[in-house]
Amino acid sequence: MNKLNTFIQVVLTVFCLLAVTEGRSAEARAGTSACTDCEKLYQQAIACLKENREREGLEYLNASISKAEAAKDSFWIFKGLYRMGRYHDSNSRYKEALTCFLPLLKFSDRVLPNEDRSRIFDGIASIYFEWGMSDRAFDYYLDAEKFSRSIKDSVGQAMANYQMGRIYYHQGEYQRALDAYNKSMEVGRFKPDDRRQAMYLAALGSVYEKLEQPELANTYNNQALEIALKTNDFTLPYIYHNIGTIALKLNQRGLARASLLSSLDFFNAYEQENKGDSHAKIGVLLSLGKLESEEQNPTAAIKWLEEGLSLSLKEGFARREAEVIKELALIHLNQNKDNLAATYLSRYSHIQDSLFNDENRRHLELMKVQRQIEEEAAENEKIALLANRDKAEAQLKFKIFMIVSIGLAVILALLAYFIRLLRRSNSLLANRNELIQEQNQALEASNQALEEANLELKQFASVASHDLKEPLRTITSYAGLINRKYKNLVEEDDKTFFTYILEAPKRMQRLLEDLVNYASLQYEQAPAEKISLDKTLNTVVHNLSNRIGDSDASVKWEVNDLNLMAVPTQMEQLFQNLIGNGIKFHGEAAPVIRITAKKLSAGTEVTVSDNGIGIDPEFHDKIFGMFTRLHGKERFEGSGIGLATCKKIIERHGGHIRIDSTPGTGSKFILFFPASICSWERAAYTV
């Protein structure tokens, strides 16, 4: 019997091995064919991109990646995504580049060599830096530095420190930038006349210039220039620009002119070779304009600056455009061309506003892209797990079928085989439980990422509340000084320009305050407490006392001593917005605002009514949206955020808000609070 069992087991083993071997051979043949196709498509893509046939090249790359994904060929997936990411990055399509780069970090060390992984860290960081997200860029450069240090890559380590220094430099943290650049020089292990030294030495010169140490700055710039001239390095025009800028500060105008013109010559030559840097060239033209302005040559200064302005417009460099326009405004102001100067200043203000809005929009868009990429990656992992499970189940069924086909004659051997299969199934079940546990951990990580996103929103609100207000206060102060100095020297009609300049920062500050209040509702978890609506309304009326007195308004309420479990500051903000609107949007009659409360079975309705201008019913659903305004700023000023804030506050307390209004008859805002947060007594107040 034992011999029979042994014989049957041998037959089954050989049969299964033959079947599995044949399956693997078929898979290997299919994989080899797919690899060949991937390589052909990839080479066709490279050829098209070199010939500037972008559409065809990207189509070939997508086809290569799709073919590789179908064949599960990690090597060609990586090559295709990496090449496409570099192409998008070189063409300033940062969102598309990031979509290609981020998934690459999930590849294993076997698929992704060390030097490639380091390049991807650097590529992702550079994209974030170009998008103005310095904190995220710094994190990836720091990862690149740690990784380069772990594999003892001194070149990569030096470059990562250099890039972190650039971030510190652009943030105005010059001492930290100096430390990072010195670290690059320390770990770089440069050979004599290594062209990389020119870049790092020039960076040190730039920092010492900012630290008001021109002698040290000149020393490093001259060392960089010596190496760059020997190696004909691409940094030559940048070094000449640095030297010219320092000479201009030291009033060495002859040296400044010669250095700046040399820098401009190199940039022009690079343009002929399709290696130009228009952004840096505009900086040189701006410096030449300042030089001519200081030498009292306004015509020459305007010539350089207008060339810089033309190039800025052509390349779409809004920040450079703003810098040039500001300098042109100063020159025209010095020439007493106040109207032209005011035109340039108005244009400068418009560009600055656009840049602020673009940065916020870009920041939100990038966060959305990264979230989409992470969600897609999680979904792909889930699909892969399901595919592995299906494959395991298919293999199990195949083996069972093979065993059954032997027949009833080998029932004892089948019984032993089934026992082994049961053990294997238990092992698979344990593996699946392990995978489920990993998925739960991934879900916890996603929740952590969401908390970090809320923290970033809080940081943004902090920046908007503090850092962004400081430039507005500076603009207001200097505009006030200019107004007091020149208001008696200009025509009466021209004084309106000063009014525009003084009023615009105030409107921007009010908008920032409204945005911060709205954003804080997204992340603040202030505790609710029992508050009296009567006392809350008293506080609100006290806050609005000046406006009430100026408009001869009447505010009355009868709320039967309604108490709410709510956040006090949010309730004050809610009713201050609604009462303030009633005071603001009124006709010829003095404003009359009335607040009443009515108990319902499901909760409480609080009605805020006024005798104002009213709102057309077609706009009732729109007025609670962000930045919704129904009237021009000339008639009624405001940010268009107040009612959106009211809606957010009432919803955070489990209620809702609606409006009942027609033009000319006033408005009623009906607030519903759920019964769970309401309690009653009796009282009435009148102002």
XYZ file of C-alpha atoms in Angstrom:
687
model
C 0.000 0.000 0.000
C 2.838 2.399 0.877
C 4.517 1.651 -2.476
C 1.246 2.351 -4.305
C 0.868 5.686 -2.494
C 4.459 6.614 -3.298
C 3.983 5.742 -6.989
C 0.762 7.759 -7.246
C 2.388 10.763 -5.553
C 5.314 10.629 -7.999
C 2.923 10.473 -10.987
C 0.908 13.420 -9.662
C 4.043 15.463 -8.964
C 5.449 14.881 -12.460
C 2.107 15.698 -14.085
C 1.730 18.936 -12.097
C 5.337 19.974 -12.773
C 4.829 19.477 -16.513
C 1.670 21.596 -16.456
C 3.241 24.362 -14.380
C 6.438 24.345 -16.473
C 4.427 24.657 -19.677
C 2.457 27.568 -18.173
C 5.624 29.345 -17.089
C 7.232 28.790 -20.481
C 4.219 30.379 -22.168
C 4.382 33.314 -19.767
C 8.125 33.739 -20.397
C 7.600 33.706 -24.183
C 4.819 36.292 -23.860
C 6.978 38.431 -21.531
C 9.949 38.369 -23.920
C 7.715 39.439 -26.790
C 6.224 42.251 -24.686
C 9.704 43.497 -23.682
C 10.727 43.692 -27.332
C 7.598 45.679 -28.188
C 8.167 48.020 -25.226
C 11.726 48.731 -26.318
C 10.693 49.438 -29.924
C 7.955 51.836 -28.821
C 10.336 53.525 -26.391
C 13.011 54.063 -29.070
C 10.396 55.454 -31.478
C 9.275 57.872 -28.758
C 12.838 59.094 -28.134
C 13.384 59.653 -31.861
C 10.163 61.687 -32.170
C 10.955 63.841 -29.134
C 14.430 64.621 -30.472
C 12.790 65.836 -33.702
C 10.323 68.003 -31.688
C 7.384 65.796 -32.714
C 5.910 65.997 -29.242
C 2.453 64.534 -29.819
C 3.765 61.408 -31.568
C 6.571 60.984 -29.051
C 4.237 61.093 -26.055
C 1.816 58.701 -27.768
C 4.645 56.188 -28.291
C 5.732 56.570 -24.651
C 2.178 55.979 -23.399
C 1.906 52.916 -25.633
C 5.213 51.575 -24.277
C 4.084 52.105 -20.672
C 0.696 50.463 -21.317
C 2.365 47.464 -22.949
C 4.788 47.162 -20.014
C 1.970 47.397 -17.453
C 0.042 44.655 -19.240
C 3.169 42.465 -19.149
C 3.990 43.576 -15.559
C 7.445 44.586 -16.771
C 8.685 46.956 -14.056
C 11.854 47.909 -15.950
C 10.044 49.383 -18.956
C 7.311 50.914 -16.797
C 10.043 52.783 -14.936
C 11.902 53.847 -18.096
C 8.750 55.141 -19.772
C 7.436 57.062 -16.764
C 10.851 58.524 -15.941
C 11.488 59.706 -19.508
C 8.007 61.227 -19.765
C 8.423 62.963 -16.395
C 11.755 64.500 -17.435
C 10.233 65.705 -20.700
C 7.279 67.375 -18.962
C 9.629 68.890 -16.360
C 11.888 70.383 -19.064
C 8.814 71.982 -20.656
C 7.567 73.447 -17.322
C 4.548 71.123 -17.193
C 5.116 70.410 -13.527
C 1.782 68.797 -12.707
C 2.206 66.204 -15.470
C 5.840 65.619 -14.451
C 4.839 65.021 -10.836
C 2.185 62.534 -11.976
C 4.980 60.538 -13.634
C 7.631 60.853 -10.886
C 5.728 60.101 -7.674
C 4.714 56.511 -8.594
C 8.381 55.685 -9.350
C 9.327 55.881 -5.662
C 7.219 52.750 -5.042
C 9.534 50.639 -7.227
C 11.827 48.236 -5.394
C 15.609 48.703 -5.158
C 16.038 45.812 -7.608
C 14.075 47.676 -10.310
C 15.185 51.206 -9.391
C 19.002 51.611 -9.137
C 20.453 53.934 -6.516
C 21.457 56.665 -8.966
C 17.965 56.665 -10.515
C 16.266 56.876 -7.115
C 18.474 59.849 -6.201
C 17.590 61.576 -9.496
C 13.872 61.078 -8.844
C 14.133 62.649 -5.381
C 15.873 65.607 -7.019
C 13.327 65.798 -9.857
C 10.310 65.823 -7.528
C 11.953 68.412 -5.289
C 12.743 70.707 -8.223
C 9.089 70.552 -9.344
C 7.825 71.538 -5.904
C 10.418 74.346 -5.811
C 9.289 75.689 -9.189
C 5.667 75.587 -7.960
C 6.638 77.710 -4.953
C 6.116 74.898 -2.393
C 9.520 75.263 -0.726
C 8.686 73.131 2.337
C 7.814 70.069 0.252
C 10.826 70.675 -2.006
C 13.102 70.847 1.040
C 11.760 67.511 2.362
C 12.590 65.738 -0.904
C 16.037 67.367 -1.155
C 16.648 66.225 2.423
C 15.622 62.682 1.421
C 18.015 62.907 -1.537
C 20.846 64.049 0.768
C 20.232 61.218 3.254
C 19.987 58.655 0.467
C 23.179 59.924 -1.231
C 24.977 59.792 2.114
C 23.794 56.219 2.710
C 25.218 55.037 -0.632
C 28.344 57.235 -0.231
C 27.546 59.329 -3.292
C 29.493 62.542 -2.608
C 28.332 64.191 -5.850
C 24.660 63.649 -5.053
C 25.181 64.691 -1.432
C 26.872 67.948 -2.498
C 24.117 68.720 -5.012
C 21.355 68.065 -2.453
C 23.003 70.444 0.030
C 23.355 73.033 -2.737
C 19.644 72.773 -3.577
C 18.672 73.099 0.099
C 20.871 76.199 0.218
C 18.939 77.634 -2.734
C 15.681 77.202 -0.801
C 17.136 78.921 2.272
C 18.430 81.707 -0.008
C 15.034 82.335 -1.605
C 13.405 82.353 1.846
C 15.856 85.008 3.061
C 17.561 82.671 5.587
C 21.035 83.586 4.379
C 23.032 82.140 7.290
C 21.424 78.726 6.768
C 22.025 79.050 3.037
C 25.694 79.762 3.793
C 25.931 76.628 5.968
C 24.351 74.484 3.232
C 26.660 75.839 0.490
C 29.730 75.305 2.702
C 28.529 71.740 3.303
C 28.418 71.241 -0.486
C 32.041 72.380 -0.763
C 33.015 70.151 2.169
C 31.486 66.880 0.928
C 32.025 67.444 -2.814
C 35.603 66.094 -2.929
C 36.366 68.220 -5.985
C 39.358 67.788 -8.229
C 41.311 70.925 -9.252
C 39.338 73.095 -11.682
C 36.218 70.923 -11.302
C 33.501 72.931 -13.043
C 31.000 72.101 -10.294
C 33.044 74.257 -7.936
C 32.205 77.327 -10.024
C 28.498 76.895 -9.291
C 29.022 76.388 -5.537
C 31.541 79.262 -5.230
C 29.188 81.608 -7.091
C 26.406 80.602 -4.701
C 28.631 81.486 -1.729
C 29.345 84.855 -3.352
C 25.610 85.537 -3.676
C 25.024 84.763 0.014
C 27.861 86.982 1.222
C 26.418 89.786 -0.907
C 23.101 89.426 0.936
C 24.991 89.334 4.260
C 26.497 92.747 3.374
C 30.045 91.344 3.095
C 31.027 92.521 -0.413
C 34.740 91.746 -0.009
C 34.082 88.069 0.721
C 31.439 88.006 -2.002
C 33.963 89.330 -4.544
C 36.554 86.783 -3.388
C 34.239 83.835 -4.023
C 32.872 85.290 -7.265
C 36.397 85.825 -8.625
C 37.369 82.246 -7.700
C 34.241 80.998 -9.446
C 35.008 83.165 -12.496
C 38.549 81.797 -12.734
C 37.333 78.178 -12.794
C 34.419 78.942 -15.134
C 36.724 80.669 -17.650
C 39.077 77.671 -17.656
C 36.282 75.155 -18.148
C 33.999 77.373 -20.281
C 31.266 76.578 -17.767
C 27.612 77.529 -18.234
C 27.766 79.586 -14.999
C 29.841 82.374 -16.617
C 26.946 84.790 -17.282
C 25.566 84.227 -13.782
C 28.959 84.946 -12.191
C 29.422 88.112 -14.262
C 25.949 89.203 -13.161
C 26.852 88.647 -9.490
C 30.067 90.662 -9.888
C 28.204 93.467 -11.656
C 25.514 93.605 -8.966
C 28.081 93.907 -6.167
C 30.040 96.553 -8.090
C 26.816 98.527 -8.535
C 26.221 98.445 -4.780
C 29.824 99.594 -4.158
C 29.346 102.448 -6.664
C 32.006 100.891 -8.961
C 29.957 101.688 -12.014
C 32.645 101.040 -14.605
C 33.185 97.483 -13.336
C 29.437 97.043 -12.960
C 28.781 98.058 -16.572
C 31.549 95.842 -17.986
C 30.452 92.799 -15.951
C 26.752 93.201 -16.744
C 27.412 93.640 -20.473
C 29.645 90.523 -20.435
C 26.839 88.604 -18.736
C 24.358 89.835 -21.361
C 26.711 88.828 -24.207
C 26.942 85.278 -22.851
C 23.165 84.979 -22.473
C 22.684 86.222 -26.045
C 25.232 83.681 -27.285
C 23.487 80.889 -25.367
C 20.217 81.854 -27.040
C 21.811 81.226 -30.427
C 22.637 77.688 -29.224
C 19.113 77.139 -27.806
C 20.572 77.103 -24.276
C 19.265 80.481 -23.174
C 17.975 81.397 -19.731
C 15.453 84.173 -20.341
C 14.633 84.543 -16.651
C 18.258 85.287 -15.720
C 18.734 87.497 -18.792
C 15.835 89.696 -17.651
C 17.628 90.075 -14.316
C 20.715 91.388 -16.146
C 18.591 93.844 -18.169
C 16.978 95.009 -14.925
C 20.412 95.607 -13.352
C 21.541 97.566 -16.442
C 18.391 99.676 -16.183
C 19.133 100.444 -12.524
C 22.736 101.336 -13.427
C 21.651 103.802 -16.129
C 19.029 105.248 -13.777
C 21.647 105.884 -11.091
C 23.842 107.590 -13.706
C 20.924 109.876 -14.599
C 20.480 108.306 -18.053
C 16.709 107.672 -18.005
C 16.487 107.129 -21.771
C 19.087 104.349 -21.701
C 17.557 102.910 -18.525
C 14.097 102.769 -20.110
C 15.597 101.080 -23.206
C 17.081 98.242 -21.126
C 13.960 97.920 -18.994
C 11.577 97.858 -21.953
C 13.678 95.084 -23.502
C 13.357 93.184 -20.209
C 9.613 93.874 -20.119
C 9.181 92.608 -23.678
C 11.066 89.398 -22.865
C 9.058 88.921 -19.642
C 5.785 89.188 -21.564
C 7.039 86.846 -24.286
C 8.113 84.140 -21.819
C 5.213 84.671 -19.389
C 7.439 85.550 -16.395
C 4.938 87.506 -14.286
C 7.289 88.121 -11.349
C 10.013 89.470 -13.605
C 7.404 91.611 -15.368
C 6.382 93.085 -12.000
C 10.015 93.866 -11.077
C 10.649 95.651 -14.379
C 7.359 97.598 -14.212
C 8.153 98.739 -10.676
C 11.552 100.078 -11.815
C 9.942 101.838 -14.813
C 7.410 103.462 -12.478
C 10.213 104.805 -10.265
C 12.062 106.257 -13.272
C 8.931 108.000 -14.575
C 8.158 109.249 -11.066
C 11.648 110.774 -10.846
C 10.970 112.478 -14.199
C 7.711 113.913 -12.780
C 5.676 111.850 -15.256
C 3.104 111.089 -12.574
C 0.355 109.794 -14.867
C 2.645 107.304 -16.582
C 4.123 106.298 -13.226
C 0.631 105.762 -11.819
C -0.253 103.594 -14.828
C 2.789 101.399 -14.214
C 2.063 101.208 -10.469
C -1.530 100.166 -11.159
C -0.272 97.493 -13.536
C 2.266 96.386 -10.917
C -0.482 96.049 -8.291
C -2.639 94.022 -10.691
C 0.229 91.615 -11.445
C 0.971 91.165 -7.733
C -2.697 90.320 -7.070
C -2.671 87.836 -9.959
C 0.520 86.203 -8.656
C -1.020 85.782 -5.212
C -4.134 84.147 -6.661
C -2.063 81.957 -9.021
C 0.127 80.711 -6.165
C -2.895 79.721 -4.079
C -4.580 78.057 -7.040
C -1.361 76.231 -7.963
C -0.849 75.094 -4.388
C -4.367 73.658 -4.161
C -4.089 72.081 -7.605
C -0.803 70.396 -6.715
C -2.224 69.020 -3.479
C -5.180 67.671 -5.461
C -2.855 66.011 -7.995
C -0.780 64.383 -5.280
C -3.914 63.127 -3.531
C -5.190 61.670 -6.818
C -1.863 59.938 -7.396
C -1.907 58.454 -3.897
C -5.508 57.294 -4.328
C -4.683 55.711 -7.696
C -1.659 53.975 -6.188
C -3.798 52.593 -3.354
C -6.408 51.414 -5.856
C -3.723 49.742 -7.993
C -2.358 47.951 -4.933
C -5.861 46.755 -4.103
C -6.348 45.513 -7.669
C -2.983 43.732 -7.535
C -3.949 42.013 -4.273
C -7.250 40.873 -5.772
C -5.447 39.640 -8.889
C -2.996 37.627 -6.762
C -5.901 36.151 -4.837
C -7.682 35.172 -8.054
C -4.464 33.685 -9.387
C -3.985 31.656 -6.197
C -7.576 30.423 -6.372
C -7.152 29.484 -10.036
C -3.994 27.522 -9.262
C -5.778 25.749 -6.438
C -8.675 24.760 -8.702
C -6.256 23.573 -11.370
C -4.423 21.311 -8.936
C -7.691 19.923 -7.594
C -8.821 19.207 -11.148
C -5.558 17.383 -11.867
C -5.982 15.251 -8.764
C -9.603 14.365 -9.552
C -8.671 13.377 -13.123
C -6.453 10.557 -11.870
C -9.577 8.694 -10.778
C -10.998 6.916 -7.849
C -8.178 4.361 -7.959
C -5.884 6.794 -6.195
C -8.326 7.917 -3.485
C -5.845 7.359 -0.661
C -3.199 9.460 -2.395
C -5.807 12.157 -3.098
C -6.705 12.202 0.589
C -3.079 12.843 1.531
C -2.841 15.483 -1.185
C -6.010 17.186 0.076
C -4.485 17.372 3.535
C -1.474 19.170 2.074
C -3.789 21.479 0.108
C -5.695 22.292 3.285
C -2.474 23.300 4.982
C -1.562 25.431 1.972
C -5.018 27.038 2.054
C -4.515 27.892 5.710
C -1.199 29.458 4.788
C -2.866 31.465 2.012
C -5.569 32.540 4.447
C -2.922 33.680 6.899
C -1.217 35.608 4.107
C -4.498 37.249 3.165
C -5.125 38.210 6.765
C -1.659 39.722 6.755
C -2.522 41.678 3.611
C -5.741 42.926 5.216
C -3.735 44.089 8.211
C -1.357 45.940 5.869
C -4.339 47.591 4.187
C -5.622 48.727 7.579
C -2.210 50.213 8.298
C -2.324 51.980 4.922
C -5.747 53.382 5.856
C -4.304 54.699 9.118
C -1.501 56.308 7.120
C -4.093 57.959 4.871
C -5.877 59.338 7.931
C -2.555 60.680 9.162
C -2.023 62.324 5.754
C -5.454 63.956 6.078
C -4.498 65.334 9.481
C -1.290 66.689 7.964
C -3.334 68.323 5.195
C -5.471 70.037 7.850
C -2.264 71.182 9.545
C -1.039 72.615 6.227
C -4.367 74.463 5.879
C -3.857 75.862 9.369
C -0.329 76.938 8.414
C -1.715 78.614 5.290
C -4.222 80.514 7.415
C -1.369 81.568 9.713
C 0.643 82.807 6.733
C -2.378 84.696 5.384
C -3.075 86.136 8.839
C 0.430 87.363 9.572
C 2.982 87.223 6.734
C 0.666 88.450 3.970
C -0.632 91.359 6.014
C 2.834 92.794 6.591
C 3.398 93.831 2.911
C -0.068 95.411 2.882
C 0.765 97.482 5.955
C 4.054 98.503 4.323
C 2.256 99.560 1.124
C -0.309 101.531 3.138
C 2.395 103.288 5.181
C 4.520 104.280 2.199
C 1.483 105.265 0.159
C 0.375 107.496 3.029
C 3.819 109.099 3.178
C 3.778 109.726 -0.580
C 0.265 111.157 -0.328
C 1.238 113.592 2.421
C 4.416 114.583 0.580
C 2.986 115.149 -2.874
C -0.751 115.774 -2.440
C -0.252 119.552 -2.651
C 2.001 119.224 -5.718
C -0.372 117.393 -8.049
C -3.574 118.331 -9.817
C -6.893 117.769 -8.052
C -7.904 115.053 -10.535
C -4.615 113.195 -9.962
C -5.252 112.939 -6.233
C -7.654 110.107 -6.971
C -4.625 107.937 -7.747
C -3.498 108.301 -4.129
C -6.994 107.374 -2.989
C -6.887 104.200 -5.112
C -3.446 103.272 -3.741
C -4.532 103.824 -0.117
C -7.860 101.995 -0.458
C -6.658 98.904 -2.363
C -4.489 97.472 0.506
C -7.352 98.048 2.942
C -9.717 96.040 0.728
C -7.074 93.334 0.400
C -6.598 93.232 4.187
C -10.363 92.842 4.743
C -10.418 90.066 2.149
C -7.528 88.285 3.897
C -9.300 88.553 7.270
C -12.493 87.080 5.781
C -10.500 84.284 4.116
C -8.709 83.460 7.382
C -12.031 83.366 9.269
C -13.502 81.039 6.658
C -10.410 78.806 6.495
C -10.233 78.520 10.297
C -13.659 76.852 10.240
C -12.092 73.971 8.279
C -9.584 72.977 10.938
C -10.469 74.610 14.277
C -12.047 72.202 16.749
C -13.007 74.758 19.416
C -15.105 73.240 22.224
C -18.796 74.081 22.396
C -20.190 75.622 25.564
C -23.566 76.767 26.788
C -24.121 80.384 25.726
C -27.026 82.818 25.974
C -28.187 84.134 22.618
C -29.285 87.351 24.372
C -25.763 88.008 25.630
C -24.299 87.059 22.268
C -26.541 89.599 20.521
C -25.600 92.231 23.100
C -21.912 91.618 22.307
C -22.548 91.802 18.562
C -24.508 95.052 18.850
C -21.737 96.527 20.995
C -19.186 95.566 18.317
C -21.347 97.223 15.653
C -22.261 100.279 17.729
C -20.368 102.728 15.499
C -22.037 101.442 12.337
C -25.433 101.404 14.046
C -24.984 105.003 15.164
C -23.686 106.202 11.788
C -26.626 104.700 9.896
C -29.265 105.531 12.577
C -30.121 101.808 12.572
C -32.510 100.030 14.953
C -31.721 96.488 16.127
C -34.398 94.644 18.146
C -34.718 91.072 19.234
C -36.941 88.742 21.230
C -35.412 85.309 21.605
C -37.039 84.069 24.879
C -33.653 83.556 26.546
C -32.615 80.884 24.073
C -29.434 79.068 25.149
C -27.234 77.179 22.692
C -24.446 74.613 23.054
C -22.140 76.296 20.547
C -18.740 77.878 19.959
C -19.142 81.463 21.263
C -16.840 83.190 18.765
C -18.513 81.450 15.836
C -21.990 82.480 17.003
C -20.804 86.087 17.344
C -19.349 85.939 13.830
C -22.611 84.458 12.457
C -24.922 87.159 13.808
C -22.411 89.969 13.254
C -22.315 89.083 9.546
C -26.119 88.952 9.228
C -26.807 92.147 11.217
C -23.932 93.906 9.459
C -25.466 93.015 6.080
C -28.803 94.427 7.208
C -27.094 97.703 8.131
C -25.040 97.822 4.922
C -27.627 96.911 2.261
C -30.393 99.425 2.979
C -32.310 101.911 0.905
C -33.252 105.472 1.769
C -34.953 104.550 5.056
C -32.865 103.918 8.174
C -32.072 100.203 8.697
C -34.388 98.205 10.969
C -33.196 94.711 11.971
C -35.321 92.295 14.016
C -34.296 88.916 15.439
C -36.908 86.415 16.656
C -36.791 82.794 17.803
C -39.460 80.094 17.410
C -39.420 76.648 18.982
C -40.166 73.700 16.666
C -40.487 69.983 17.312
C -37.121 69.226 15.736
C -35.275 72.308 17.001
C -35.379 76.102 16.923
C -35.755 78.649 14.111
C -34.042 82.019 14.551
C -35.083 84.660 11.992
C -32.969 87.739 11.193
C -35.077 90.180 9.140
C -34.327 93.647 7.762
C -35.978 96.376 5.680
C -33.123 96.557 3.171
C -32.955 96.431 -0.617
C -33.823 92.721 -0.814
C -32.499 89.949 -3.070
C -33.999 88.576 -6.286
C -35.185 84.929 -5.811
C -33.027 83.739 -8.717
C -29.942 84.484 -6.582
C -31.143 82.819 -3.353
C -29.179 79.614 -3.991
C -26.030 81.473 -5.060
C -25.471 84.034 -2.312
C -24.050 81.454 0.122
C -21.184 80.620 -2.264
C -17.626 81.910 -1.886
C -16.897 85.358 -3.412
C -20.528 85.875 -4.483
C -21.379 89.553 -4.924
C -24.624 90.948 -6.399
C -23.560 94.607 -6.381
C -20.483 96.528 -7.508
C -17.790 97.582 -5.012
C -18.551 101.214 -5.828
C -22.020 100.878 -4.249
C -21.503 98.331 -1.472
C -18.034 97.215 -0.460
C -17.317 93.715 0.803
C -15.460 90.469 0.057
C -18.361 88.159 -0.863
C -17.327 85.688 1.869
C -19.613 86.694 4.766
C -22.664 84.566 3.900
C -20.449 81.601 2.950
C -18.944 81.860 6.453
C -22.449 81.969 7.975
C -23.438 78.810 6.093
C -20.270 77.005 7.227
C -20.821 77.996 10.894
C -24.472 76.909 11.043
C -23.685 73.593 9.320
C -20.846 72.881 11.783
C -23.471 73.139 14.526
C -25.798 70.671 12.798
C -28.184 73.244 11.365
C -28.872 75.032 8.098
C -29.650 78.506 6.732
C -32.057 79.750 4.048
C -33.352 83.102 2.784
C -36.784 84.567 2.056
C -36.507 87.843 0.150
C -37.710 89.886 -2.821
C -36.231 93.162 -4.127
C -37.459 96.257 -2.294
C -39.108 94.420 0.635
C -36.109 93.471 2.757
C -34.708 90.018 3.566
C -35.301 87.251 6.104
C -32.492 84.845 6.964
C -33.923 81.762 8.700
C -31.453 79.796 10.849
C -32.358 76.305 12.069
C -30.622 74.887 15.175
C -31.264 71.214 16.118
C -33.012 70.502 19.418
C -29.901 68.769 20.778
C -28.126 72.125 21.263
C -31.117 74.308 22.326
C -32.654 75.187 25.724
C -35.153 77.973 26.680
C -36.048 80.676 29.244
C -37.731 84.093 28.829
C -36.114 87.496 28.096
C -36.139 90.419 25.598
C -33.728 93.202 24.669
C -33.974 96.280 22.453
C -31.369 98.690 21.085
